[in-house]
Coordinates of C-alpha atoms in Angstrom, one line a residue:
Chain A
M248 CA 11.3 12.0 -13.8
N249 CA 8.2 14.6 -14.0
G250 CA 6.4 12.1 -12.0
N251 CA 7.2 9.1 -14.3
P252 CA 9.8 6.6 -14.0
T253 CA 9.8 6.0 -17.4
S254 CA 10.4 9.0 -19.2
G255 CA 13.1 9.4 -21.1
I256 CA 14.0 5.8 -21.1
Q257 CA 13.5 4.0 -24.8
A258 CA 10.5 1.9 -24.7
G259 CA 10.0 2.5 -21.2
G260 CA 6.3 2.4 -21.1
I261 CA 6.1 -0.5 -22.9
L262 CA 8.9 -2.2 -20.9
S263 CA 7.2 -1.1 -17.6
A264 CA 3.8 -3.0 -19.1
F265 CA 5.9 -6.0 -19.8
A266 CA 7.3 -6.0 -16.3
E267 CA 3.6 -5.5 -15.1
A268 CA 2.1 -8.7 -17.0
I269 CA 4.7 -10.6 -15.7
L270 CA 4.4 -9.9 -12.3
A271 CA 0.5 -10.5 -12.6
N272 CA 0.8 -13.1 -15.1
A273 CA -1.7 -11.2 -16.7
D274 CA -4.2 -12.0 -20.0
N275 CA -2.1 -9.4 -21.6
L276 CA 1.1 -11.2 -21.1
A277 CA 1.6 -12.3 -24.5
Q278 CA 0.6 -9.0 -26.1
A279 CA 3.3 -7.2 -23.9
R280 CA 5.6 -9.3 -24.7
S281 CA 4.9 -9.1 -28.3
A282 CA 4.9 -5.1 -28.0
V283 CA 8.9 -5.3 -26.7
V284 CA 9.5 -7.4 -29.4
V285 CA 8.3 -5.3 -32.0
A286 CA 10.0 -2.3 -30.2
L287 CA 13.3 -3.7 -29.3
G288 CA 13.7 -6.9 -30.5
E289 CA 13.8 -10.6 -29.3
A290 CA 17.0 -10.5 -27.6
A291 CA 15.7 -7.3 -25.5
M292 CA 12.5 -9.0 -24.6
I293 CA 14.6 -11.9 -22.9
D294 CA 16.9 -9.6 -21.1
A295 CA 13.7 -7.6 -20.1
A296 CA 12.0 -10.7 -18.6
A297 CA 15.1 -12.1 -17.3
V298 CA 15.5 -8.4 -15.1
V299 CA 12.0 -8.5 -14.0
A300 CA 12.5 -12.0 -12.9
G301 CA 15.2 -11.9 -10.9
F302 CA 14.0 -8.9 -9.2
N303 CA 11.0 -10.8 -8.5
G304 CA 13.2 -13.2 -6.7
I305 CA 15.3 -10.9 -5.3
T306 CA 12.7 -8.4 -3.5
R307 CA 11.4 -11.7 -1.7
I308 CA 14.8 -12.1 -0.4
A309 CA 15.2 -8.6 0.8
D310 CA 11.6 -8.5 2.6
A311 CA 11.8 -11.9 4.0
T312 CA 15.2 -11.1 5.7
G313 CA 14.8 -7.7 7.2
I314 CA 17.2 -6.7 4.9
P315 CA 17.8 -2.7 5.7
L316 CA 19.0 -0.1 3.0
E317 CA 22.3 1.2 3.3
P318 CA 22.5 4.2 5.3
A319 CA 24.4 5.8 2.1
K320 CA 22.1 4.9 -0.3
A321 CA 19.1 6.0 1.9
E322 CA 20.5 9.2 2.2
E323 CA 21.0 9.2 -1.6
T324 CA 17.5 8.4 -2.5
Q325 CA 15.4 10.4 0.1
S326 CA 14.1 12.9 -1.6
W327 CA 12.2 10.6 -4.1
R328 CA 11.6 8.1 -1.9
G329 CA 9.0 10.1 0.0
A330 CA 7.6 11.6 -3.6
L331 CA 7.1 8.1 -4.7
G332 CA 5.4 6.7 -1.8
I333 CA 8.0 4.0 -1.3
D334 CA 8.5 4.7 2.0
A335 CA 4.9 4.4 3.1
F336 CA 5.4 0.6 2.4
D337 CA 7.5 0.1 5.8
N338 CA 4.4 1.2 7.3
L339 CA 2.6 -1.9 6.1
K340 CA 4.7 -4.6 7.6
S341 CA 3.3 -6.3 10.5
Chain B
M60 CA 24.6 -11.7 -43.7
T61 CA 24.5 -11.3 -39.6
T62 CA 24.5 -14.7 -37.4
R63 CA 21.5 -14.6 -35.0
P64 CA 22.5 -14.3 -31.4
E65 CA 21.6 -17.3 -29.4
L66 CA 18.5 -16.9 -27.6
P67 CA 18.1 -17.2 -24.9
R68 CA 21.8 -16.6 -23.6
S69 CA 23.5 -19.8 -22.7
E70 CA 24.8 -18.3 -19.8
L71 CA 21.4 -17.4 -18.7
L72 CA 20.0 -21.0 -19.5
A73 CA 23.0 -22.6 -17.8
A74 CA 22.3 -20.6 -14.8
Q75 CA 19.0 -21.4 -14.8
A76 CA 19.5 -25.2 -15.1
T77 CA 22.3 -25.3 -12.0
A78 CA 20.2 -23.8 -9.8
W79 CA 16.8 -25.8 -10.7
A80 CA 18.9 -29.1 -10.3
W81 CA 20.3 -27.4 -7.2
L82 CA 16.8 -27.4 -5.6
G83 CA 16.4 -31.0 -5.6
T84 CA 19.6 -32.1 -4.1
P85 CA 19.8 -32.6 -0.1
G86 CA 20.7 -29.2 1.5
I87 CA 22.0 -28.0 4.6
W88 CA 18.6 -28.0 6.3
W89 CA 16.3 -29.4 4.0
T90 CA 16.5 -33.1 2.2
G91 CA 16.3 -32.9 -1.5
A92 CA 12.5 -34.4 -1.1
E93 CA 11.5 -31.3 1.2
R94 CA 13.3 -28.6 -0.8
T95 CA 11.2 -30.0 -4.0
A96 CA 8.2 -29.9 -1.9
I97 CA 9.2 -26.4 -0.9
V98 CA 9.0 -25.5 -4.7
A99 CA 5.9 -27.2 -5.3
E100 CA 4.0 -25.6 -2.2
T101 CA 5.8 -22.3 -3.9
R102 CA 4.0 -22.8 -7.3
H103 CA 0.4 -24.0 -5.2
A104 CA 0.6 -20.7 -2.8
A105 CA -0.3 -18.3 -6.1
F106 CA -3.9 -20.4 -5.9
C107 CA -4.4 -20.5 -2.0
A108 CA -7.7 -18.7 -1.3
H109 CA -6.5 -17.6 2.4
C110 CA -3.4 -15.8 1.1
R111 CA -6.1 -14.0 -1.7
T112 CA -8.1 -12.9 1.2
R113 CA -5.0 -11.9 3.7
K114 CA -4.0 -10.2 0.7
H115 CA -6.5 -7.9 0.5
A116 CA -7.0 -7.2 4.8
A117 CA -5.4 -4.2 6.2
I118 CA -3.7 -6.7 9.1
P119 CA -2.8 -10.0 7.0
A120 CA -2.3 -11.6 11.1
A121 CA -6.0 -11.0 11.8
V122 CA -7.3 -13.2 8.9
L123 CA -8.1 -16.8 10.2
G124 CA -8.0 -19.9 8.2
T125 CA -5.7 -22.5 6.8
H126 CA -3.3 -22.4 3.8
D127 CA -4.3 -24.9 0.6
T128 CA -1.5 -27.3 0.8
T129 CA -0.1 -29.7 -1.5
S130 CA 2.5 -31.2 1.0
T131 CA 3.0 -32.4 4.3
L132 CA 5.6 -29.4 4.9
P133 CA 5.4 -28.4 8.6
A134 CA 3.1 -25.7 9.3
P135 CA 5.8 -22.8 10.0
A136 CA 7.3 -23.8 6.7
L137 CA 3.7 -23.6 5.0
E138 CA 2.8 -20.2 6.3
A139 CA 6.8 -18.8 5.2
I140 CA 6.2 -20.1 1.7
H141 CA 2.8 -18.7 1.5
R142 CA 3.5 -15.3 2.8
I143 CA 6.5 -14.9 1.2
R144 CA 5.2 -15.9 -2.2
T145 CA 2.2 -13.7 -2.2
D146 CA 2.6 -10.8 0.2
S147 CA 6.6 -10.6 0.7
G148 CA 6.2 -6.4 1.0
R149 CA 4.5 -6.4 4.2
L150 CA 6.5 -9.2 6.1
G151 CA 7.6 -8.1 9.3
E152 CA 10.0 -9.0 12.4
T153 CA 6.9 -9.8 14.3
W154 CA 5.3 -12.1 11.7
Y155 CA 9.5 -13.9 11.5
R156 CA 9.5 -14.4 15.2
R157 CA 6.5 -16.2 15.4
L158 CA 7.8 -19.0 13.3
I159 CA 11.3 -19.4 14.3
G160 CA 11.8 -21.9 17.3
P161 CA 14.9 -24.2 18.1
D162 CA 13.2 -27.8 16.6
L163 CA 11.8 -28.6 13.6
D164 CA 10.6 -31.9 15.3
Q165 CA 8.7 -29.5 17.3
A166 CA 6.8 -27.7 15.0
D167 CA 9.6 -25.0 15.2
L168 CA 11.3 -23.4 12.2
T169 CA 15.2 -23.1 12.8
E170 CA 16.5 -19.8 11.3
G171 CA 19.0 -22.3 9.0
H172 CA 15.4 -24.2 7.5
Y173 CA 13.9 -20.6 7.4
V174 CA 17.0 -19.2 5.3
E175 CA 17.3 -22.3 3.1
L176 CA 13.5 -22.0 2.5
V177 CA 13.7 -18.1 1.3
A178 CA 16.4 -19.3 -1.3
I179 CA 14.2 -21.8 -2.6
V180 CA 11.2 -19.7 -3.1
A181 CA 13.2 -17.2 -4.5
I182 CA 15.1 -19.2 -7.1
T183 CA 11.4 -20.9 -7.8
V184 CA 9.4 -17.6 -8.2
A185 CA 12.7 -16.1 -10.5
I186 CA 12.7 -19.1 -12.5
D187 CA 9.2 -19.4 -13.1
S188 CA 8.6 -16.0 -13.6
F189 CA 11.1 -15.8 -16.3
R190 CA 9.6 -18.3 -18.3
A191 CA 6.2 -17.2 -18.4
G192 CA 7.7 -13.7 -19.2
I193 CA 9.2 -15.2 -22.5
G194 CA 6.2 -17.2 -23.2
Q195 CA 7.6 -21.3 -21.8
A196 CA 6.1 -23.5 -19.6
P197 CA 7.2 -23.9 -16.6
L198 CA 9.9 -26.8 -15.6
D199 CA 8.8 -30.0 -14.3
L200 CA 9.5 -30.1 -10.3
P201 CA 13.4 -30.8 -10.2
L202 CA 14.6 -34.4 -9.4
S203 CA 14.9 -35.0 -5.6
M204 CA 18.3 -36.5 -4.9
P205 CA 18.7 -38.9 -1.6
G206 CA 21.3 -37.5 1.1
L207 CA 20.7 -36.3 4.4
P208 CA 21.0 -32.4 5.0
T209 CA 24.4 -31.6 6.9
R210 CA 22.8 -29.4 9.4
I211 CA 26.3 -26.8 9.7
T212 CA 25.9 -23.0 10.7
P213 CA 29.4 -21.2 9.6
P214 CA 31.4 -19.9 12.7
G215 CA 31.5 -16.1 12.6
T216 CA 27.9 -14.9 12.1
K217 CA 26.6 -12.0 13.5
P218 CA 23.2 -11.2 14.9
G219 CA 21.9 -7.4 14.0
L220 CA 21.9 -6.3 10.4
A221 CA 19.0 -8.8 9.6
W222 CA 16.3 -10.9 11.3
M223 CA 18.8 -13.4 11.6
P224 CA 22.4 -13.4 12.1
V225 CA 24.5 -13.0 8.7
L226 CA 28.1 -13.4 8.0
F227 CA 29.7 -10.6 7.4
P228 CA 32.7 -10.8 4.5
D229 CA 35.8 -9.9 7.1
D230 CA 34.0 -12.9 9.3
W231 CA 34.7 -15.7 6.6
T232 CA 36.9 -18.4 6.9
P233 CA 37.4 -21.6 5.5
P234 CA 36.3 -24.2 5.1
T235 CA 33.0 -22.4 4.7
P236 CA 32.1 -21.9 1.4
D237 CA 33.9 -18.8 -0.3
L238 CA 29.9 -17.0 -0.4
Y239 CA 31.4 -13.6 -1.4
R240 CA 34.1 -14.8 -3.9
R241 CA 37.1 -13.4 -2.0
L242 CA 39.1 -15.7 -3.5
P243 CA 41.5 -15.0 -5.5
G244 CA 40.6 -11.5 -5.0
P245 CA 39.2 -8.8 -5.4
P246 CA 36.2 -10.0 -3.8
E247 CA 33.2 -9.9 -6.3
R248 CA 30.4 -10.0 -3.5
G249 CA 29.7 -8.4 -0.5
R250 CA 29.2 -5.1 -1.1
G251 CA 25.9 -4.1 -0.3
H252 CA 23.4 -5.2 2.7
I253 CA 21.5 -7.7 0.0
H254 CA 24.8 -9.8 -0.3
H255 CA 24.5 -10.5 3.2
A256 CA 20.5 -11.6 3.3
L257 CA 21.0 -15.4 2.9
S258 CA 25.0 -15.6 4.2
L259 CA 23.5 -17.7 7.4
V260 CA 23.2 -20.7 4.8
P261 CA 26.2 -19.8 2.6
E262 CA 25.2 -22.4 -0.5
A263 CA 21.9 -21.1 -0.6
M264 CA 23.6 -17.5 -1.0
I265 CA 26.0 -19.1 -3.7
A266 CA 23.4 -20.5 -5.4
W267 CA 20.9 -17.4 -5.5
W268 CA 24.0 -14.8 -6.7
D269 CA 24.9 -17.3 -9.6
L270 CA 21.5 -17.5 -10.7
F271 CA 20.7 -13.8 -10.3
E272 CA 23.5 -12.5 -11.8
P273 CA 23.6 -13.6 -15.2
M274 CA 19.5 -12.4 -15.0
Y275 CA 20.4 -8.9 -14.3
L276 CA 24.5 -7.8 -14.0
R277 CA 27.3 -8.5 -12.1
S278 CA 28.9 -5.8 -9.6
S279 CA 31.6 -5.0 -12.0
E280 CA 28.8 -4.8 -14.7
M281 CA 26.6 -2.5 -12.7
R282 CA 28.6 0.3 -12.3
D283 CA 30.6 0.1 -16.0
F284 CA 28.4 2.5 -18.2
T285 CA 31.5 2.2 -20.9
Q286 CA 29.5 -0.6 -22.4
E287 CA 26.3 -2.2 -22.3
F288 CA 26.5 -6.1 -21.2
R289 CA 22.8 -7.2 -22.1
A290 CA 20.4 -6.4 -25.3
I291 CA 18.9 -3.4 -23.0
S292 CA 20.7 -0.3 -21.5
H293 CA 22.0 -0.1 -18.3
A294 CA 18.8 2.5 -17.9
Q295 CA 16.3 0.1 -19.1
I296 CA 17.2 -2.6 -16.7
E297 CA 17.5 -0.1 -14.0
M298 CA 13.9 0.8 -14.7
L299 CA 12.7 -2.4 -14.9
A300 CA 14.4 -3.3 -11.4
A301 CA 12.8 0.0 -9.6
R302 CA 9.4 -0.9 -11.4
T303 CA 9.1 -4.6 -10.1
A304 CA 10.1 -3.7 -6.9
A305 CA 7.7 -0.7 -6.4
L306 CA 4.8 -3.6 -7.8
N307 CA 6.4 -5.7 -4.9
Q308 CA 6.4 -3.2 -2.6
C309 CA 9.4 -3.8 -1.4
I310 CA 11.3 -1.0 0.4
Y311 CA 15.0 -2.3 -0.5

């Protein structure tokens, strides 16, 4: 992934910016939304918003119940989890 | 001439309407009025000054203060709603254990109350985020329906996987609702740990997944790379999911 999680994915940067704007309810949300519509169409924008919103909910379920990652998934993702700093999130829990 | 597809998808709208109405009904642990209050509090938490201060603190528990609240919900419920809404990535089991006790009337939060509350917060966040994302105003609060909570804990739950006991698929028996959609078979849910997360309150688990799958993908669709099920590709969906999880500091 060359350190860029959006590389190689069509309109990855635009979609990523849309996700960030939704989560932050940012001032540039309308602009980010329009960029997705221009690049991929309205149906894609709606489906992208649905994925972001759904994961905005489900991450709270995972974190608020203490559900662990499945062992097979943890092993499969071990190499890049560390590289992306995801494992460090675990040290912040209190 | 091509026909413009219905936007948003009718399945998506129907799932959200069903989930939103469910929030106002009497639950297993909370009344309809209390559940509606949890929805309102979830929205209000985004503007809580105490939460904002704690969000930026290295140790959230070290920051003293009280939440800006819009309800008369018990203090542990307020704390749970606000932290789950504003700083879920740093929740730990120690925090959870401090909230939980045997008797809501003694200002404790039972595990059943907590799990149902988590589902209500998650559904509120998901639907509100979606509507903000596509440029629509938030829905009015769900209509509170009369009635009493049933307070039924399903038989067969076991401790060990999560902070609270869970009901594994092989331990499910009628008349507990078919939370893993085992009938008529094969089971449609239950492969991942995340499917077990809300299983202490099966109705809450079902409500969440009935909402979430149309927003994301069903399990069978996740692994079917022979076709696309949405207007964005599997790769785009997974990138958005991963990005959202990372932004929320979720390690699952």
